[in-house]
CSV table of C-alpha atoms in Angstrom, one decimal:
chain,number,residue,atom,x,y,z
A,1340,UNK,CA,-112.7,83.7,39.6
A,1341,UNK,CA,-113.1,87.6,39.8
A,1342,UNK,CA,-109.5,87.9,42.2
A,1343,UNK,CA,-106.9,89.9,41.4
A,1344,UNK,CA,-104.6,86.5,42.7
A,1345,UNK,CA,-105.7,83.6,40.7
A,1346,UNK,CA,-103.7,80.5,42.4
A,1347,UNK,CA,-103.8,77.3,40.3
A,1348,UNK,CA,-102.2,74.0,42.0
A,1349,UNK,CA,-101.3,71.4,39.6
A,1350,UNK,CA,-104.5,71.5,37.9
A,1351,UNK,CA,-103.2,69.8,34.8
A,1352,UNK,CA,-102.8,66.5,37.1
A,1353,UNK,CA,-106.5,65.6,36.9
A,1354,UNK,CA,-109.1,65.7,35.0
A,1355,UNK,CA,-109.7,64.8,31.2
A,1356,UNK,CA,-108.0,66.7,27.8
A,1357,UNK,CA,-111.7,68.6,27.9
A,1358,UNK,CA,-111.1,69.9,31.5
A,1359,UNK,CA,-107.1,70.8,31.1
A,1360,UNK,CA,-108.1,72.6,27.8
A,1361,UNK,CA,-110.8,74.5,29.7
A,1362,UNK,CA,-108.3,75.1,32.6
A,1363,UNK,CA,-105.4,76.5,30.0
A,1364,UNK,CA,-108.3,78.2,28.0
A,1365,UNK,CA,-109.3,80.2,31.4
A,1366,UNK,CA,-106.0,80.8,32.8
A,1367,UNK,CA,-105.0,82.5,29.1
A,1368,UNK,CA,-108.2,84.9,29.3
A,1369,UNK,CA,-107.4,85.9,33.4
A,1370,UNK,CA,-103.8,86.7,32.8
A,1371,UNK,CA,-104.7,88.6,29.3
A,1372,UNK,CA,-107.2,91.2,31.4
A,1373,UNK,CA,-104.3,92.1,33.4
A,1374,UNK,CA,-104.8,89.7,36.5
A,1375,UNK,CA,-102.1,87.7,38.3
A,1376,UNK,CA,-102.1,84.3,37.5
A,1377,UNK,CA,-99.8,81.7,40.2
A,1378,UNK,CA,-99.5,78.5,37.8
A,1379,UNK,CA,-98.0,75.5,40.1
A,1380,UNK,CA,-96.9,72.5,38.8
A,1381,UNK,CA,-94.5,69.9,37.7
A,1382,UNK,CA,-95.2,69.6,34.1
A,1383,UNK,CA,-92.6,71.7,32.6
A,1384,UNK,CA,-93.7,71.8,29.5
A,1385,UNK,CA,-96.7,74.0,30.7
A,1386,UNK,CA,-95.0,76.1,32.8
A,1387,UNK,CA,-92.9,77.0,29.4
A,1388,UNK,CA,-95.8,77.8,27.5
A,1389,UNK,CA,-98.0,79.4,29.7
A,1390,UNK,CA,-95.4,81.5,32.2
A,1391,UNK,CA,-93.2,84.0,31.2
A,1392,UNK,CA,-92.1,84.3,35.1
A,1393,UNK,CA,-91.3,81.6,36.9
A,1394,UNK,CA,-90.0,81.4,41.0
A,1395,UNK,CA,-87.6,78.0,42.1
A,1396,UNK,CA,-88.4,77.3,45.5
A,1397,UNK,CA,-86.4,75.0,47.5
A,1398,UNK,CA,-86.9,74.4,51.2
A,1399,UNK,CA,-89.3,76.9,51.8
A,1400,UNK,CA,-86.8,79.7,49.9
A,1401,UNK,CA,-87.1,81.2,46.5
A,1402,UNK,CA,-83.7,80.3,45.0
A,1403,UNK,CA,-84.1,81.4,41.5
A,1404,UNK,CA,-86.2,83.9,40.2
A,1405,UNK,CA,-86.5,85.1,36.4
A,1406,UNK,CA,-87.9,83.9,32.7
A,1407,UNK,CA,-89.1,80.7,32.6
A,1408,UNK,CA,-87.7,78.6,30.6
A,1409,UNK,CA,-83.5,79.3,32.5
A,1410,UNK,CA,-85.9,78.8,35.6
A,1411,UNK,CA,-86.6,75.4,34.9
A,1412,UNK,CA,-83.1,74.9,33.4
A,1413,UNK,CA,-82.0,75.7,36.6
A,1414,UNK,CA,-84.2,73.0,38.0
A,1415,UNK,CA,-83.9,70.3,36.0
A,1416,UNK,CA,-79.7,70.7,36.8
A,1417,UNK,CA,-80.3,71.3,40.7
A,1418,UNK,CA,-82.6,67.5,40.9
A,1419,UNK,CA,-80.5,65.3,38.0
A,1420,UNK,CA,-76.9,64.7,38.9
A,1421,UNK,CA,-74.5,62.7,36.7
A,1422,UNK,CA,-75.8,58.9,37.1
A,1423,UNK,CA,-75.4,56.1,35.2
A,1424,UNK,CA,-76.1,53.2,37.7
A,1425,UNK,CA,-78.2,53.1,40.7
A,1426,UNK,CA,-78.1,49.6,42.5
A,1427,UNK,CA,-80.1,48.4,45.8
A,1428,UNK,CA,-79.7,45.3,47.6
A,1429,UNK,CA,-83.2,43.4,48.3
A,1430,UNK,CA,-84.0,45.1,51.2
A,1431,UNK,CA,-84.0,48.4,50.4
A,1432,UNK,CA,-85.2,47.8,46.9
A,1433,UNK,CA,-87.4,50.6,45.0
A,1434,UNK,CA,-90.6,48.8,44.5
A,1435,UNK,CA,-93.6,47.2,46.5
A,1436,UNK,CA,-95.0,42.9,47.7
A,1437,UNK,CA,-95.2,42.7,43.5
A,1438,UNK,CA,-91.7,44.2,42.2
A,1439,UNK,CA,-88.4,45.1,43.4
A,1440,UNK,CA,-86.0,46.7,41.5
A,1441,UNK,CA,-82.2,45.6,41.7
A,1442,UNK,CA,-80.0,47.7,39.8
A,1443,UNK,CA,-80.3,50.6,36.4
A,1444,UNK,CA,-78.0,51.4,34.6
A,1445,UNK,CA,-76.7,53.1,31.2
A,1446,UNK,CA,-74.2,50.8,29.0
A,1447,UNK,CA,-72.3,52.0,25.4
A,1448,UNK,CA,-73.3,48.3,22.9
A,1449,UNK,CA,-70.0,46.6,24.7
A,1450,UNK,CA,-71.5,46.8,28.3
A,1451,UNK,CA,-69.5,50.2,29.6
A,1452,UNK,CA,-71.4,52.5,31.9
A,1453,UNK,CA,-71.4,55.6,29.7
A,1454,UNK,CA,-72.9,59.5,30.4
A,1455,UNK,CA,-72.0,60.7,27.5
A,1456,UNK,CA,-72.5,59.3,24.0
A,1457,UNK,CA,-72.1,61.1,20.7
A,1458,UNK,CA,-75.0,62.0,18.5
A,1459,UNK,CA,-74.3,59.1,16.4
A,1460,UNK,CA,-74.0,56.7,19.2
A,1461,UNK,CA,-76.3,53.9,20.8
A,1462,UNK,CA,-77.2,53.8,24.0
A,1463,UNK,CA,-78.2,50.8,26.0
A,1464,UNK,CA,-81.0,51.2,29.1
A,1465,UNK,CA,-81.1,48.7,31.6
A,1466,UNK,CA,-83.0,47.6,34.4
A,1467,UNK,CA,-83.3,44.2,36.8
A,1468,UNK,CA,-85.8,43.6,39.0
A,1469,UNK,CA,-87.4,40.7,41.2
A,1470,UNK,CA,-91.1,39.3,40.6
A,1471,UNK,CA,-92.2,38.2,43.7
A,1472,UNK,CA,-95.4,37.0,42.2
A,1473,UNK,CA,-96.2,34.9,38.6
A,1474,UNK,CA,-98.0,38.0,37.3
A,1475,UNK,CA,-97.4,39.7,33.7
A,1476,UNK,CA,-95.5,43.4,33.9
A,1477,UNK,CA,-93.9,45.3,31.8
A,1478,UNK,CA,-90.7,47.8,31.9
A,1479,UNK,CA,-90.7,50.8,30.8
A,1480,UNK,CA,-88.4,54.5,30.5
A,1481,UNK,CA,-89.3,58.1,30.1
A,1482,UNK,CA,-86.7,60.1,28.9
A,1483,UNK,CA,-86.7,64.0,29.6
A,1484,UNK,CA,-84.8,67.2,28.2
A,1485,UNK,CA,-83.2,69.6,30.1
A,1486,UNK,CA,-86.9,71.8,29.7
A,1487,UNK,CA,-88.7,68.4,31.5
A,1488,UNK,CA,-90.3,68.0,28.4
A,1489,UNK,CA,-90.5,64.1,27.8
A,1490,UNK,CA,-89.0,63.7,24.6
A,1491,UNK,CA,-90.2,60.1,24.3
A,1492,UNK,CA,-91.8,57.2,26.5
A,1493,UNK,CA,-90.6,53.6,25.7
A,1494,UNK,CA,-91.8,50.3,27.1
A,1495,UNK,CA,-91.7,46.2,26.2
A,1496,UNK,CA,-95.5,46.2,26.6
A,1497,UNK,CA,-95.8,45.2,22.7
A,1498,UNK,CA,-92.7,43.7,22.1
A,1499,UNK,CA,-93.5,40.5,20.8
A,1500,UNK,CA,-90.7,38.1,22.6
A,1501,UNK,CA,-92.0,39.6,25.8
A,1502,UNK,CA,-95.1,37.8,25.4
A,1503,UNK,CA,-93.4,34.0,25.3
A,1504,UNK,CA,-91.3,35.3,28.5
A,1505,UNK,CA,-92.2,33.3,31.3
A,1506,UNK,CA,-94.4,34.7,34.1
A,1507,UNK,CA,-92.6,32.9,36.8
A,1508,UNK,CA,-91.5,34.6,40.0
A,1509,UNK,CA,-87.3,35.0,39.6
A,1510,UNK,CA,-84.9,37.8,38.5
A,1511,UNK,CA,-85.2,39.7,35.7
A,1512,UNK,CA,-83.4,42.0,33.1
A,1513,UNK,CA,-84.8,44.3,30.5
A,1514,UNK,CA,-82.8,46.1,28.0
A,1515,UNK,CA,-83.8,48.8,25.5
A,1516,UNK,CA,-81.4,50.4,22.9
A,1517,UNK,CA,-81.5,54.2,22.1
A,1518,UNK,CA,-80.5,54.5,18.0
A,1519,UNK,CA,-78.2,56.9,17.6
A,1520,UNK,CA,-79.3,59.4,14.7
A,1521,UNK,CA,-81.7,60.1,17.1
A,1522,UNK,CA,-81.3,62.5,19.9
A,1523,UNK,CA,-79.8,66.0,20.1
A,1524,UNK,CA,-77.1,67.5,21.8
A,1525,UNK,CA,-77.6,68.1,25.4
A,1526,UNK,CA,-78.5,66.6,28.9
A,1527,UNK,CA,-81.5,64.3,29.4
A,1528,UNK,CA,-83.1,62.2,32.5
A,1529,UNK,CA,-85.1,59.0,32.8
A,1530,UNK,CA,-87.8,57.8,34.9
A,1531,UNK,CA,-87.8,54.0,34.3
A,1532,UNK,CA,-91.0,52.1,35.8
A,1533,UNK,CA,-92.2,48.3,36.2
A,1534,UNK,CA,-95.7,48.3,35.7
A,1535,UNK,CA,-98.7,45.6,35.5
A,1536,UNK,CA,-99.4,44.8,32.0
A,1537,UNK,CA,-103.0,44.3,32.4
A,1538,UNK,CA,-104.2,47.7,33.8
A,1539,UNK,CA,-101.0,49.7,34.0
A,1540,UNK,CA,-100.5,49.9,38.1
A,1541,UNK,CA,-96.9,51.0,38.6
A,1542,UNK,CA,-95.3,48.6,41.2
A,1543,UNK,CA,-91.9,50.3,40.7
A,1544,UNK,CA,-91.4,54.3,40.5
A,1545,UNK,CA,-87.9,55.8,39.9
A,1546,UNK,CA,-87.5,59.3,38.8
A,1547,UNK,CA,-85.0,60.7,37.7
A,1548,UNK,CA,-82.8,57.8,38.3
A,1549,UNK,CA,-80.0,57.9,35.7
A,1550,UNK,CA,-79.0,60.9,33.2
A,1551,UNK,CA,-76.4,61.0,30.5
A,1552,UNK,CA,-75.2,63.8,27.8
A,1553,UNK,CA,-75.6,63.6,23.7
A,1554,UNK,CA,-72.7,65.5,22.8
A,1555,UNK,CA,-71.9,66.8,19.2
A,1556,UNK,CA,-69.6,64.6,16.8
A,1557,UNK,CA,-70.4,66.3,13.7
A,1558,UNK,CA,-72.6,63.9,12.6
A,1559,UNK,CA,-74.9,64.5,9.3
A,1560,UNK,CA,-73.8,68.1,9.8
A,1561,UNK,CA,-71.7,68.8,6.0
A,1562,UNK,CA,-70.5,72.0,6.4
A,1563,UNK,CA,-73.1,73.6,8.7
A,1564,UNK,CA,-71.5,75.0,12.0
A,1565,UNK,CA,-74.3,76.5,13.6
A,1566,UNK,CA,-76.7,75.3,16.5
A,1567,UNK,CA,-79.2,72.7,15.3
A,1568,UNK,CA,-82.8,73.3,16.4
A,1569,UNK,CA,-85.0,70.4,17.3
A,1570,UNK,CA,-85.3,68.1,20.2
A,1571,UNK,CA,-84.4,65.3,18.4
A,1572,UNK,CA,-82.1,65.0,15.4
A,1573,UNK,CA,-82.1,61.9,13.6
A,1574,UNK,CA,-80.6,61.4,9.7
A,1575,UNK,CA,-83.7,61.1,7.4
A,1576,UNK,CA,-83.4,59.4,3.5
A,1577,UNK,CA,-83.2,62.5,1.3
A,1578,UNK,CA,-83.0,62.5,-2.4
A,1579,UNK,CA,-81.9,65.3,-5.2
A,1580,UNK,CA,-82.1,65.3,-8.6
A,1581,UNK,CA,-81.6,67.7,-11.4
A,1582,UNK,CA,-84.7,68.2,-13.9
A,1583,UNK,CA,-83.2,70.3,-16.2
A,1584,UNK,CA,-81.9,73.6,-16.9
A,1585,UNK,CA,-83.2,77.1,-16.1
A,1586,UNK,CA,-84.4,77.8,-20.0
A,1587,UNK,CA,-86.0,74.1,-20.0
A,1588,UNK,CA,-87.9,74.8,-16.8
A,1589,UNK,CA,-89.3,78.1,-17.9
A,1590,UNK,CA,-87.6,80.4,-15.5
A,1591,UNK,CA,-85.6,81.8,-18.8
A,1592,UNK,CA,-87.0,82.4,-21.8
């Protein structure tokens, strides 16, 4: 490791938490004594907190070049376009001899393809797919920010219907419903996935296959104006009370 170069490729894709923790741990210690440290990878979130420098390369060209978080900004915006239904027939369905996926899709609570919903809004994600074969799987969506940090991963693997749902080859649909109260303003992505609910093989892979918009509709705001920090925003049970006046309370005697 004694180079003035240290080049890292997508380290943080294997290993355990003991190895990536090493890994980060060494990479933080090379770039403190002064050394060059080339940090490649897809997980976003990493290159955020570990790069203050980051280079876009697209088709062999560096297209964007500066701090890293409008770098990946950048990214995210160049490889998510506005989509809130992707639909294949069977023969070129996403998927493999298990699964095949038939349509995605984003839908307001009345069935309308939607990209943008308010912060106080629900918002229904879809997907069908064929089972080609009587075996057990489970759906399942990722949903990113405009950073690539996952906000949150959802699946049906422990919803409790699922389990009486027959295993039966046939067509399929599985819906999940964002709350609203729950995300913040801005633009998010979503990976949505079919996967074997015994050991967790993916027999259907789509990234980045729909994206919408949270916009603001001033909800739980009052009177505040300002930008709200916080990937996610949701409206929380608060309570106030008076206990008594300042000379009861000891702050004036």
């Amino acid at each position: 490791l004694e180079t003035e170069v240290l080049l890292i490729d997508e380290v943080l894709a294997v290993g355990d938490l003991s190895f990536q923790k090493k890994c980060l741990g060494k990479m933080e210690d090379v770039a403190h004594e002064g050394r060059t440290v080339l940090f490649v990878s897809h997980n976003m979130h990493a290159v955020t907190m570990l790069c203050s420098r980051a280079l876009l390369i697209s088709d062999g060209r560096v297209v964007n070049d500066g701090p890293a978080r409008e770098v990946i900004q950048d990214y995210v915006a160049r490889g998510v376009e506005e989509s809130t239904e992707a639909e294949w027939s069977f023969a070129d369905a996403p998927g493999d001899e298990i699964i095949k996926v038939r349509s995605v899709w984003l839908s307001d609570l009345a069935g309308q393809r939607v990209s943008q919903v308010g912060v106080n809004d629900p918002l229904i994600i879809g997907i069908d797919f064929w089972r080609l074969q009587p075996l057990r799987v489970s759906a399942s969506f990722h949903i990113f920010n405009r950073d690539g940090i996952m906000v949150f991963a959802t699946a049906n693997l422990h919803h409790e219907p699922w389990w009486d749902m027959p295993t039966e080859s046939g067509l399929y649909r599985c819906r999940c419903e964002l709350p609203g109260q729950l995300l913040n303003t801005g633009p998010y992505y979503i990976n949505a996935y079919v996967s074997r609910e015994s050991n967790g093989k993916a027999h259907a892979q789509l990234r980045e296959v729909l994206s919408f918009e949270v916009i603001e509709d001033g909800c739980g705001r009052g009177r505040y104006v300002g930008p709200w920090p916080g990937v996610i925003r949701p409206i929380l049970n608060w309570n106030a009370e008076r206990l008594g006046s300042l000379s009861d309370s000891g702050a004036i005697s």
